[in-house]
PDB file of C-alpha atoms in Angstrom:
ATOM      1  CA  MET J   1      -3.123 -49.074 -11.173  1.00 83.00           C
ATOM      2  CA  LEU J   2      -5.676 -51.504  -9.735  1.00 92.00           C
ATOM      3  CA  LYS J   3      -6.105 -52.684  -6.136  1.00 96.00           C
ATOM      4  CA  LYS J   4      -8.575 -55.050  -4.450  1.00 96.00           C
ATOM      5  CA  ASN J   5     -10.349 -54.458  -1.119  1.00 97.00           C
ATOM      6  CA  GLU J   6      -8.673 -51.087  -0.687  1.00 98.00           C
ATOM      7  CA  ASP J   7      -9.344 -49.271   2.610  1.00 97.00           C
ATOM      8  CA  LEU J   8     -10.938 -45.924   1.686  1.00 97.00           C
ATOM      9  CA  ALA J   9     -10.490 -44.087   5.001  1.00 96.00           C
ATOM     10  CA  PRO J  10      -7.042 -42.711   4.031  1.00 95.00           C
ATOM     11  CA  TYR J  11      -8.611 -41.121   0.947  1.00 94.00           C
ATOM     12  CA  THR J  12     -11.129 -39.002   2.888  1.00 94.00           C
ATOM     13  CA  PHE J  13     -10.618 -35.917   5.039  1.00 93.00           C
ATOM     14  CA  THR J  14     -12.682 -37.427   7.877  1.00 94.00           C
ATOM     15  CA  LYS J  15     -10.426 -40.526   7.891  1.00 94.00           C
ATOM     16  CA  THR J  16     -13.481 -42.790   8.057  1.00 94.00           C
ATOM     17  CA  GLY J  17     -15.177 -45.337   5.809  1.00 95.00           C
ATOM     18  CA  GLY J  18     -15.008 -48.946   4.652  1.00 97.00           C
ATOM     19  CA  SER J  19     -13.233 -50.508   1.678  1.00 98.00           C
ATOM     20  CA  ALA J  20     -13.692 -50.614  -2.096  1.00 98.00           C
ATOM     21  CA  ASP J  21     -14.078 -53.936  -3.898  1.00 97.00           C
ATOM     22  CA  ILE J  22     -11.889 -52.675  -6.754  1.00 97.00           C
ATOM     23  CA  PHE J  23      -9.866 -49.444  -6.643  1.00 98.00           C
ATOM     24  CA  VAL J  24      -8.658 -48.023  -9.969  1.00 97.00           C
ATOM     25  CA  ILE J  25      -6.312 -45.047 -10.493  1.00 96.00           C
ATOM     26  CA  PRO J  26      -6.382 -43.943 -14.168  1.00 96.00           C
ATOM     27  CA  THR J  27      -3.394 -41.929 -15.387  1.00 95.00           C
ATOM     28  CA  SER J  28      -4.992 -40.505 -18.549  1.00 95.00           C
ATOM     29  CA  HIS J  29      -8.338 -39.342 -19.920  1.00 94.00           C
ATOM     30  CA  ASP J  30      -8.440 -42.394 -22.169  1.00 93.00           C
ATOM     31  CA  LEU J  31      -7.948 -44.827 -19.281  1.00 94.00           C
ATOM     32  CA  ALA J  32     -10.704 -43.084 -17.315  1.00 94.00           C
ATOM     33  CA  ALA J  33     -13.057 -43.347 -20.319  1.00 92.00           C
ATOM     34  CA  ARG J  34     -12.143 -47.024 -20.801  1.00 92.00           C
ATOM     35  CA  THR J  35     -12.874 -47.737 -17.134  1.00 93.00           C
ATOM     36  CA  ILE J  36     -16.328 -46.212 -17.497  1.00 92.00           C
ATOM     37  CA  ALA J  37     -16.967 -48.120 -20.724  1.00 90.00           C
ATOM     38  CA  PHE J  38     -16.005 -51.361 -18.942  1.00 92.00           C
ATOM     39  CA  THR J  39     -18.449 -50.743 -16.104  1.00 93.00           C
ATOM     40  CA  GLN J  40     -21.218 -49.951 -18.608  1.00 89.00           C
ATOM     41  CA  GLU J  41     -20.537 -53.051 -20.690  1.00 91.00           C
ATOM     42  CA  HIS J  42     -20.407 -55.417 -17.715  1.00 94.00           C
ATOM     43  CA  GLY J  43     -22.961 -53.751 -15.433  1.00 94.00           C
ATOM     44  CA  VAL J  44     -20.444 -53.053 -12.672  1.00 95.00           C
ATOM     45  CA  PRO J  45     -21.298 -50.247 -10.215  1.00 96.00           C
ATOM     46  CA  LEU J  46     -18.930 -47.262 -10.517  1.00 95.00           C
ATOM     47  CA  THR J  47     -18.114 -44.610  -7.932  1.00 95.00           C
ATOM     48  CA  VAL J  48     -15.824 -41.696  -8.735  1.00 93.00           C
ATOM     49  CA  LEU J  49     -13.641 -40.374  -5.917  1.00 92.00           C
ATOM     50  CA  GLY J  50     -11.802 -37.063  -5.872  1.00 87.00           C
ATOM     51  CA  ASN J  51      -9.714 -36.115  -2.858  1.00 86.00           C
ATOM     52  CA  GLY J  52     -12.521 -36.837  -0.400  1.00 88.00           C
ATOM     53  CA  SER J  53     -12.691 -33.400   1.213  1.00 86.00           C
ATOM     54  CA  ASN J  54     -16.480 -32.962   1.362  1.00 87.00           C
ATOM     55  CA  LEU J  55     -17.380 -36.616   1.607  1.00 92.00           C
ATOM     56  CA  ILE J  56     -18.398 -39.286   4.093  1.00 96.00           C
ATOM     57  CA  ILE J  57     -17.991 -42.911   2.989  1.00 97.00           C
ATOM     58  CA  LYS J  58     -20.120 -45.273   5.062  1.00 97.00           C
ATOM     59  CA  ASP J  59     -18.481 -47.971   7.165  1.00 97.00           C
ATOM     60  CA  GLY J  60     -19.659 -50.779   4.861  1.00 97.00           C
ATOM     61  CA  GLY J  61     -17.572 -49.387   2.026  1.00 97.00           C
ATOM     62  CA  ILE J  62     -18.399 -49.289  -1.684  1.00 98.00           C
ATOM     63  CA  ARG J  63     -19.283 -52.177  -3.976  1.00 97.00           C
ATOM     64  CA  GLY J  64     -18.017 -52.450  -7.527  1.00 97.00           C
ATOM     65  CA  ILE J  65     -15.275 -50.157  -8.841  1.00 97.00           C
ATOM     66  CA  VAL J  66     -14.055 -46.953  -7.215  1.00 97.00           C
ATOM     67  CA  MET J  67     -12.182 -44.756  -9.702  1.00 96.00           C
ATOM     68  CA  TYR J  68      -9.764 -42.409  -7.939  1.00 96.00           C
ATOM     69  CA  LEU J  69      -8.806 -39.420 -10.084  1.00 95.00           C
ATOM     70  CA  ASP J  70      -5.940 -37.995  -8.032  1.00 93.00           C
ATOM     71  CA  ALA J  71      -3.317 -38.844 -10.706  1.00 95.00           C
ATOM     72  CA  LEU J  72      -4.942 -36.452 -13.211  1.00 96.00           C
ATOM     73  CA  HIS J  73      -3.457 -33.397 -11.485  1.00 96.00           C
ATOM     74  CA  ALA J  74      -1.541 -31.459 -14.175  1.00 97.00           C
ATOM     75  CA  ILE J  75      -1.752 -27.636 -14.041  1.00 98.00           C
ATOM     76  CA  LYS J  76      -0.596 -25.362 -16.870  1.00 98.00           C
ATOM     77  CA  ARG J  77      -0.915 -21.757 -17.996  1.00 98.00           C
ATOM     78  CA  GLU J  78      -2.181 -20.595 -21.385  1.00 97.00           C
ATOM     79  CA  GLY J  79      -2.008 -16.793 -21.468  1.00 97.00           C
ATOM     80  CA  THR J  80      -4.439 -15.570 -18.816  1.00 98.00           C
ATOM     81  CA  LYS J  81      -6.052 -19.014 -18.622  1.00 98.00           C
ATOM     82  CA  ILE J  82      -5.156 -21.879 -16.313  1.00 98.00           C
ATOM     83  CA  VAL J  83      -5.918 -25.451 -17.381  1.00 98.00           C
ATOM     84  CA  ALA J  84      -6.120 -27.874 -14.451  1.00 98.00           C
ATOM     85  CA  GLY J  85      -6.743 -31.597 -14.233  1.00 97.00           C
ATOM     86  CA  CYS J  86      -9.640 -32.869 -12.146  1.00 96.00           C
ATOM     87  CA  GLY J  87      -7.309 -34.394  -9.544  1.00 95.00           C
ATOM     88  CA  ALA J  88      -5.408 -31.163  -8.890  1.00 96.00           C
ATOM     89  CA  LYS J  89      -6.177 -29.581  -5.539  1.00 95.00           C
ATOM     90  CA  ILE J  90      -7.960 -26.260  -6.008  1.00 94.00           C
ATOM     91  CA  ILE J  91      -5.600 -24.796  -3.375  1.00 94.00           C
ATOM     92  CA  ASP J  92      -2.662 -25.736  -5.592  1.00 96.00           C
ATOM     93  CA  VAL J  93      -4.364 -24.118  -8.590  1.00 97.00           C
ATOM     94  CA  SER J  94      -4.798 -20.885  -6.612  1.00 97.00           C
ATOM     95  CA  ARG J  95      -1.078 -20.970  -5.677  1.00 97.00           C
ATOM     96  CA  PHE J  96      -0.133 -21.614  -9.307  1.00 98.00           C
ATOM     97  CA  ALA J  97      -2.236 -18.564 -10.239  1.00 98.00           C
ATOM     98  CA  LEU J  98      -0.310 -16.497  -7.685  1.00 97.00           C
ATOM     99  CA  GLU J  99       3.019 -17.647  -9.149  1.00 97.00           C
ATOM    100  CA  SER J 100       1.700 -16.700 -12.605  1.00 97.00           C
ATOM    101  CA  SER J 101       0.528 -13.234 -11.421  1.00 98.00           C
ATOM    102  CA  LEU J 102      -3.060 -14.127 -12.257  1.00 98.00           C
ATOM    103  CA  SER J 103      -5.936 -12.932 -10.077  1.00 98.00           C
ATOM    104  CA  GLY J 104      -9.398 -14.428  -9.589  1.00 97.00           C
ATOM    105  CA  LEU J 105      -8.800 -17.581  -7.581  1.00 97.00           C
ATOM    106  CA  GLU J 106      -7.755 -15.972  -4.298  1.00 97.00           C
ATOM    107  CA  PHE J 107     -11.032 -17.070  -2.681  1.00 94.00           C
ATOM    108  CA  ALA J 108     -10.055 -20.713  -3.314  1.00 94.00           C
ATOM    109  CA  CYS J 109      -6.757 -20.579  -1.389  1.00 93.00           C
ATOM    110  CA  GLY J 110      -8.346 -22.398   1.563  1.00 87.00           C
ATOM    111  CA  ILE J 111     -10.778 -24.754  -0.197  1.00 88.00           C
ATOM    112  CA  PRO J 112      -9.430 -28.284   0.374  1.00 84.00           C
ATOM    113  CA  GLY J 113     -11.199 -30.038  -2.515  1.00 86.00           C
ATOM    114  CA  SER J 114     -10.030 -31.152  -5.948  1.00 93.00           C
ATOM    115  CA  VAL J 115     -10.807 -29.321  -9.188  1.00 96.00           C
ATOM    116  CA  GLY J 116     -13.331 -32.017 -10.109  1.00 94.00           C
ATOM    117  CA  GLY J 117     -15.089 -31.720  -6.760  1.00 90.00           C
ATOM    118  CA  ALA J 118     -15.018 -27.929  -6.931  1.00 91.00           C
ATOM    119  CA  LEU J 119     -16.866 -27.991 -10.282  1.00 93.00           C
ATOM    120  CA  TYR J 120     -19.232 -30.719  -9.106  1.00 89.00           C
ATOM    121  CA  MET J 121     -20.553 -28.576  -6.260  1.00 86.00           C
ATOM    122  CA  ASN J 122     -19.585 -25.100  -7.542  1.00 90.00           C
ATOM    123  CA  ALA J 123     -17.393 -24.646  -4.476  1.00 87.00           C
ATOM    124  CA  GLY J 124     -16.990 -21.187  -3.032  1.00 86.00           C
ATOM    125  CA  ALA J 125     -15.725 -19.143  -0.108  1.00 86.00           C
ATOM    126  CA  TYR J 126     -15.409 -15.520   0.987  1.00 85.00           C
ATOM    127  CA  GLY J 127     -17.731 -14.158  -1.697  1.00 87.00           C
ATOM    128  CA  GLY J 128     -16.258 -16.062  -4.650  1.00 91.00           C
ATOM    129  CA  GLU J 129     -17.194 -19.320  -6.357  1.00 93.00           C
ATOM    130  CA  ILE J 130     -15.790 -21.522  -9.099  1.00 94.00           C
ATOM    131  CA  SER J 131     -18.393 -20.461 -11.666  1.00 93.00           C
ATOM    132  CA  ASP J 132     -17.041 -16.892 -11.443  1.00 95.00           C
ATOM    133  CA  VAL J 133     -13.826 -17.920 -13.213  1.00 96.00           C
ATOM    134  CA  LEU J 134     -14.687 -21.171 -15.006  1.00 96.00           C
ATOM    135  CA  ILE J 135     -15.068 -20.940 -18.792  1.00 96.00           C
ATOM    136  CA  GLU J 136     -14.888 -24.558 -19.973  1.00 96.00           C
ATOM    137  CA  ALA J 137     -14.691 -28.134 -18.723  1.00 96.00           C
ATOM    138  CA  THR J 138     -13.796 -31.486 -20.237  1.00 96.00           C
ATOM    139  CA  ILE J 139     -16.132 -34.192 -18.967  1.00 95.00           C
ATOM    140  CA  ILE J 140     -16.990 -37.841 -19.518  1.00 93.00           C
ATOM    141  CA  THR J 141     -20.652 -38.732 -19.994  1.00 91.00           C
ATOM    142  CA  PRO J 142     -22.163 -41.814 -18.302  1.00 87.00           C
ATOM    143  CA  SER J 143     -21.668 -43.701 -21.587  1.00 82.00           C
ATOM    144  CA  GLY J 144     -17.918 -42.960 -21.604  1.00 84.00           C
ATOM    145  CA  GLU J 145     -17.934 -40.176 -24.225  1.00 89.00           C
ATOM    146  CA  ILE J 146     -15.452 -37.323 -23.673  1.00 93.00           C
ATOM    147  CA  LYS J 147     -16.917 -33.839 -24.305  1.00 94.00           C
ATOM    148  CA  GLN J 148     -15.966 -30.182 -23.888  1.00 95.00           C
ATOM    149  CA  LEU J 149     -18.702 -28.111 -22.257  1.00 94.00           C
ATOM    150  CA  GLN J 150     -18.941 -24.354 -21.861  1.00 93.00           C
ATOM    151  CA  LYS J 151     -19.657 -22.793 -18.473  1.00 90.00           C
ATOM    152  CA  ASP J 152     -23.342 -22.117 -19.191  1.00 89.00           C
ATOM    153  CA  GLN J 153     -23.883 -25.791 -20.077  1.00 91.00           C
ATOM    154  CA  LEU J 154     -22.866 -26.730 -16.534  1.00 87.00           C
ATOM    155  CA  GLU J 155     -25.741 -24.697 -15.016  1.00 84.00           C
ATOM    156  CA  ALA J 156     -23.821 -23.713 -11.895  1.00 79.00           C
ATOM    157  CA  LYS J 157     -25.888 -22.619  -8.884  1.00 79.00           C
ATOM    158  CA  TYR J 158     -25.249 -22.329  -5.151  1.00 75.00           C
ATOM    159  CA  ARG J 159     -23.309 -25.474  -4.210  1.00 76.00           C
ATOM    160  CA  LYS J 160     -24.502 -27.503  -7.182  1.00 76.00           C
ATOM    161  CA  SER J 161     -24.245 -27.909 -10.964  1.00 85.00           C
ATOM    162  CA  SER J 162     -25.583 -30.108 -13.756  1.00 86.00           C
ATOM    163  CA  ILE J 163     -22.466 -32.269 -13.395  1.00 90.00           C
ATOM    164  CA  ALA J 164     -24.163 -34.060 -10.513  1.00 83.00           C
ATOM    165  CA  ASP J 165     -27.619 -34.126 -12.111  1.00 85.00           C
ATOM    166  CA  LYS J 166     -26.334 -35.632 -15.382  1.00 90.00           C
ATOM    167  CA  ASN J 167     -23.722 -37.919 -13.818  1.00 88.00           C
ATOM    168  CA  TYR J 168     -20.851 -36.285 -15.670  1.00 93.00           C
ATOM    169  CA  ILE J 169     -17.271 -36.882 -14.535  1.00 93.00           C
ATOM    170  CA  VAL J 170     -14.930 -33.891 -14.738  1.00 95.00           C
ATOM    171  CA  LEU J 171     -11.545 -34.516 -16.360  1.00 96.00           C
ATOM    172  CA  GLU J 172     -10.217 -30.973 -16.759  1.00 97.00           C
ATOM    173  CA  ALA J 173     -11.218 -27.347 -16.213  1.00 97.00           C
ATOM    174  CA  VAL J 174     -10.215 -24.060 -17.833  1.00 98.00           C
ATOM    175  CA  PHE J 175     -10.245 -20.892 -15.720  1.00 98.00           C
ATOM    176  CA  GLU J 176     -10.079 -17.330 -17.111  1.00 98.00           C
ATOM    177  CA  LEU J 177      -8.179 -14.994 -14.796  1.00 98.00           C
ATOM    178  CA  GLN J 178      -6.761 -11.458 -14.906  1.00 97.00           C
ATOM    179  CA  LEU J 179      -3.192 -10.213 -14.779  1.00 97.00           C
ATOM    180  CA  ALA J 180      -2.332  -8.540 -11.474  1.00 97.00           C
ATOM    181  CA  GLU J 181       0.605  -7.748  -9.231  1.00 97.00           C
ATOM    182  CA  SER J 182       1.781 -10.851  -7.366  1.00 96.00           C
ATOM    183  CA  HIS J 183       2.140  -9.013  -4.054  1.00 96.00           C
ATOM    184  CA  THR J 184      -1.483  -7.822  -4.251  1.00 97.00           C
ATOM    185  CA  ILE J 185      -2.691 -11.375  -4.885  1.00 97.00           C
ATOM    186  CA  ALA J 186      -0.481 -12.695  -2.072  1.00 97.00           C
ATOM    187  CA  LEU J 187      -1.808 -10.147   0.433  1.00 96.00           C
ATOM    188  CA  LYS J 188      -5.394 -11.159  -0.324  1.00 95.00           C
ATOM    189  CA  MET J 189      -4.571 -14.848   0.025  1.00 96.00           C
ATOM    190  CA  GLU J 190      -2.763 -14.243   3.318  1.00 95.00           C
ATOM    191  CA  GLU J 191      -5.785 -12.323   4.621  1.00 94.00           C
ATOM    192  CA  LEU J 192      -8.196 -15.129   3.694  1.00 92.00           C
ATOM    193  CA  THR J 193      -5.859 -17.812   5.063  1.00 91.00           C
ATOM    194  CA  THR J 194      -5.695 -15.989   8.406  1.00 91.00           C
ATOM    195  CA  LEU J 195      -9.488 -15.763   8.539  1.00 87.00           C
ATOM    196  CA  ARG J 196      -9.770 -19.471   7.799  1.00 86.00           C
ATOM    197  CA  GLU J 197      -7.227 -20.468  10.430  1.00 85.00           C
ATOM    198  CA  GLU J 198      -8.951 -18.310  13.041  1.00 85.00           C
ATOM    199  CA  LYS J 199     -12.429 -19.676  12.389  1.00 85.00           C
ATOM    200  CA  GLN J 200     -12.059 -23.268  11.197  1.00 87.00           C
ATOM    201  CA  PRO J 201     -10.965 -26.354  13.187  1.00 89.00           C
ATOM    202  CA  LEU J 202      -8.035 -27.278  10.941  1.00 85.00           C
ATOM    203  CA  GLU J 203      -6.310 -29.203  13.737  1.00 90.00           C
ATOM    204  CA  TYR J 204      -8.741 -32.170  13.371  1.00 93.00           C
ATOM    205  CA  PRO J 205      -9.912 -34.316  10.435  1.00 93.00           C
ATOM    206  CA  SER J 206     -13.244 -33.043   9.123  1.00 92.00           C
ATOM    207  CA  CYS J 207     -15.356 -32.936   5.978  1.00 89.00           C
ATOM    208  CA  GLY J 208     -15.546 -29.134   5.914  1.00 86.00           C
ATOM    209  CA  SER J 209     -18.884 -27.360   6.219  1.00 89.00           C
ATOM    210  CA  VAL J 210     -21.422 -30.099   6.865  1.00 95.00           C
ATOM    211  CA  PHE J 211     -24.568 -28.098   6.089  1.00 96.00           C
ATOM    212  CA  LYS J 212     -25.614 -25.649   3.407  1.00 92.00           C
ATOM    213  CA  ARG J 213     -26.421 -22.124   4.487  1.00 91.00           C
ATOM    214  CA  PRO J 214     -30.219 -21.887   5.018  1.00 94.00           C
ATOM    215  CA  PRO J 215     -31.853 -18.787   3.459  1.00 93.00           C
ATOM    216  CA  GLY J 216     -31.690 -15.951   5.974  1.00 94.00           C
ATOM    217  CA  HIS J 217     -29.612 -17.919   8.480  1.00 95.00           C
ATOM    218  CA  PHE J 218     -26.154 -19.283   9.219  1.00 94.00           C
ATOM    219  CA  ALA J 219     -25.951 -23.015   9.921  1.00 96.00           C
ATOM    220  CA  GLY J 220     -23.254 -22.608  12.572  1.00 95.00           C
ATOM    221  CA  ARG J 221     -25.274 -20.020  14.479  1.00 96.00           C
ATOM    222  CA  LEU J 222     -28.416 -22.198  14.424  1.00 98.00           C
ATOM    223  CA  ILE J 223     -26.415 -25.150  15.764  1.00 98.00           C
ATOM    224  CA  GLN J 224     -24.866 -22.962  18.474  1.00 97.00           C
ATOM    225  CA  ASP J 225     -28.239 -21.534  19.499  1.00 97.00           C
ATOM    226  CA  ALA J 226     -29.604 -25.074  19.807  1.00 97.00           C
ATOM    227  CA  GLY J 227     -26.898 -25.780  22.414  1.00 97.00           C
ATOM    228  CA  LEU J 228     -25.067 -28.337  20.285  1.00 98.00           C
ATOM    229  CA  GLN J 229     -21.572 -26.869  20.062  1.00 97.00           C
ATOM    230  CA  GLY J 230     -19.222 -29.470  21.525  1.00 97.00           C
ATOM    231  CA  HIS J 231     -21.862 -32.215  21.400  1.00 98.00           C
ATOM    232  CA  GLN J 232     -20.254 -35.585  20.712  1.00 98.00           C
ATOM    233  CA  ILE J 233     -21.396 -38.991  19.473  1.00 98.00           C
ATOM    234  CA  GLY J 234     -18.685 -41.628  19.484  1.00 97.00           C
ATOM    235  CA  GLY J 235     -15.539 -39.977  18.171  1.00 97.00           C
ATOM    236  CA  ALA J 236     -17.370 -37.295  16.171  1.00 97.00           C
ATOM    237  CA  GLN J 237     -17.918 -33.851  17.701  1.00 98.00           C
ATOM    238  CA  VAL J 238     -19.621 -30.606  16.704  1.00 97.00           C
ATOM    239  CA  SER J 239     -16.548 -28.391  16.642  1.00 96.00           C
ATOM    240  CA  THR J 240     -16.043 -26.105  19.617  1.00 95.00           C
ATOM    241  CA  LYS J 241     -14.318 -23.667  17.252  1.00 94.00           C
ATOM    242  CA  HIS J 242     -16.981 -23.517  14.508  1.00 94.00           C
ATOM    243  CA  ALA J 243     -20.328 -25.242  14.995  1.00 95.00           C
ATOM    244  CA  GLY J 244     -20.786 -25.707  11.232  1.00 95.00           C
ATOM    245  CA  PHE J 245     -18.028 -28.345  11.294  1.00 95.00           C
ATOM    246  CA  ILE J 246     -18.068 -31.884  12.657  1.00 97.00           C
ATOM    247  CA  VAL J 247     -14.585 -33.093  13.563  1.00 96.00           C
ATOM    248  CA  ASN J 248     -13.056 -36.490  14.173  1.00 97.00           C
ATOM    249  CA  ILE J 249     -11.518 -36.111  17.631  1.00 96.00           C
ATOM    250  CA  ASP J 250     -11.263 -39.752  18.710  1.00 95.00           C
ATOM    251  CA  ASN J 251     -11.215 -42.410  15.961  1.00 95.00           C
ATOM    252  CA  ALA J 252     -14.726 -41.605  14.776  1.00 97.00           C
ATOM    253  CA  THR J 253     -16.547 -43.901  12.392  1.00 97.00           C
ATOM    254  CA  ALA J 254     -18.734 -42.818   9.496  1.00 97.00           C
ATOM    255  CA  THR J 255     -21.686 -44.057  11.559  1.00 97.00           C
ATOM    256  CA  ASP J 256     -20.708 -41.641  14.349  1.00 97.00           C
ATOM    257  CA  TYR J 257     -20.734 -38.820  11.803  1.00 97.00           C
ATOM    258  CA  MET J 258     -24.107 -39.793  10.372  1.00 97.00           C
ATOM    259  CA  ASN J 259     -25.718 -40.195  13.783  1.00 97.00           C
ATOM    260  CA  LEU J 260     -24.416 -36.788  14.855  1.00 98.00           C
ATOM    261  CA  ILE J 261     -25.609 -35.140  11.628  1.00 98.00           C
ATOM    262  CA  ASP J 262     -29.078 -36.645  12.162  1.00 98.00           C
ATOM    263  CA  HIS J 263     -29.138 -35.461  15.785  1.00 98.00           C
ATOM    264  CA  VAL J 264     -28.105 -31.926  14.786  1.00 98.00           C
ATOM    265  CA  GLN J 265     -30.780 -31.747  12.079  1.00 98.00           C
ATOM    266  CA  LYS J 266     -33.541 -32.918  14.422  1.00 98.00           C
ATOM    267  CA  THR J 267     -32.466 -30.676  17.303  1.00 98.00           C
ATOM    268  CA  VAL J 268     -32.118 -27.535  15.168  1.00 98.00           C
ATOM    269  CA  LEU J 269     -35.485 -28.197  13.512  1.00 98.00           C
ATOM    270  CA  ALA J 270     -37.163 -28.513  16.920  1.00 98.00           C
ATOM    271  CA  HIS J 271     -35.393 -25.398  18.252  1.00 97.00           C
ATOM    272  CA  SER J 272     -35.694 -22.989  15.322  1.00 96.00           C
ATOM    273  CA  GLY J 273     -37.981 -24.610  12.771  1.00 97.00           C
ATOM    274  CA  VAL J 274     -35.177 -24.695  10.200  1.00 97.00           C
ATOM    275  CA  LEU J 275     -34.278 -27.984   8.517  1.00 97.00           C
ATOM    276  CA  LEU J 276     -30.558 -28.040   7.795  1.00 97.00           C
ATOM    277  CA  GLU J 277     -29.688 -29.546   4.432  1.00 96.00           C
ATOM    278  CA  THR J 278     -26.378 -31.403   4.193  1.00 95.00           C
ATOM    279  CA  GLU J 279     -23.660 -30.012   1.957  1.00 90.00           C
ATOM    280  CA  VAL J 280     -21.405 -33.006   2.567  1.00 92.00           C
ATOM    281  CA  LYS J 281     -21.983 -35.969   0.249  1.00 91.00           C
ATOM    282  CA  ILE J 282     -22.644 -39.337   1.901  1.00 95.00           C
ATOM    283  CA  ILE J 283     -22.030 -42.504  -0.141  1.00 96.00           C
ATOM    284  CA  GLY J 284     -21.479 -46.234   0.307  1.00 96.00           C
ATOM    285  CA  GLU J 285     -23.174 -48.950   2.302  1.00 95.00           C
ATOM    286  CA  ASP J 286     -23.888 -49.426   5.990  1.00 93.00           C
ATOM    287  CA  LYS J 287     -21.682 -51.939   7.755  1.00 86.00           C
TER     288      LYS J 287
END
C-alpha cells in the first residue's frame, strides 16, 4: 500500500508530528527489501517507522519515503521458541507466550513498542530486557540485503544495539523461552501490570520514558527535585503521576514536546549537575 502526504500523528503514541511525502506499508520481507533497494537506486531518503511508541516526529514531517512495518506482525511458536514479525507489538508477543505456557517475556507485558523497536533499543522493564531472551534476528542491511544475525552480532547494551549503529532494519526476531505453568506466568504479568498502572500516566498520550536512567540516579527523581513535576509548555506536561514521562494533555505539538524536553534538561543540569540524555528518538524536520 502506498499513500501520499500521509499525516503521521496517528501513528505515534504522542499523537503529534507532520506528514510523510510518501507512506509505504510493505506486506512481506521481499516488498520491504524492494522498497529499500528503490530508495538506494534513486537516492530517495528513507525512514522506517514501527508503532511509534518511543518516538517524536517533528511538526514539519518527514521527506522522502516512510516505510511503516506494522503489517509484518505474524507470531508463531516453534517448540520453546517464539518467532515474531517486526510489526508485532511486544505486549502481544508476551501474551502469546503466556497462552503457550512459555516464560521469559513477562517483563515485556507493559512495553508498548513493536518487536522491531524493542530490538532496536534493547527495550527492558522490571529487571528484564529483550537481549535476555533474543537468540536470532532477520534484518535488512542498508543495501537491501536480507540476513540472519545471531544475538551476539547485535551487540545489545543498555537501551541500544548495533541495529541503530549499522542502520539495520529488523524484519523478524526469534526468542528462546522456557516451559512453565500458565498460572505462574499470568500472576507475574498481573503483578507487573498493576505496578505499571499505578506508576505510569497511561490515561494520556505519551512517548514513554523520555530520558535514560543516569548512572547512580533516577531521571524522574531528578526532575521532581528540580521542581518540574507538572510543568507545562503548550499542551505538553511533565506528568504529575511520574516525572519521567511527558504527556500530551491538551493537543500538544512536537515542538511543545521538544521545548519541554530542552527546558527539563537545562533545569536539571543547573539543579543537580546531571545532564539527562533522551531515550526517546526525535526525527523529522521543523515546521
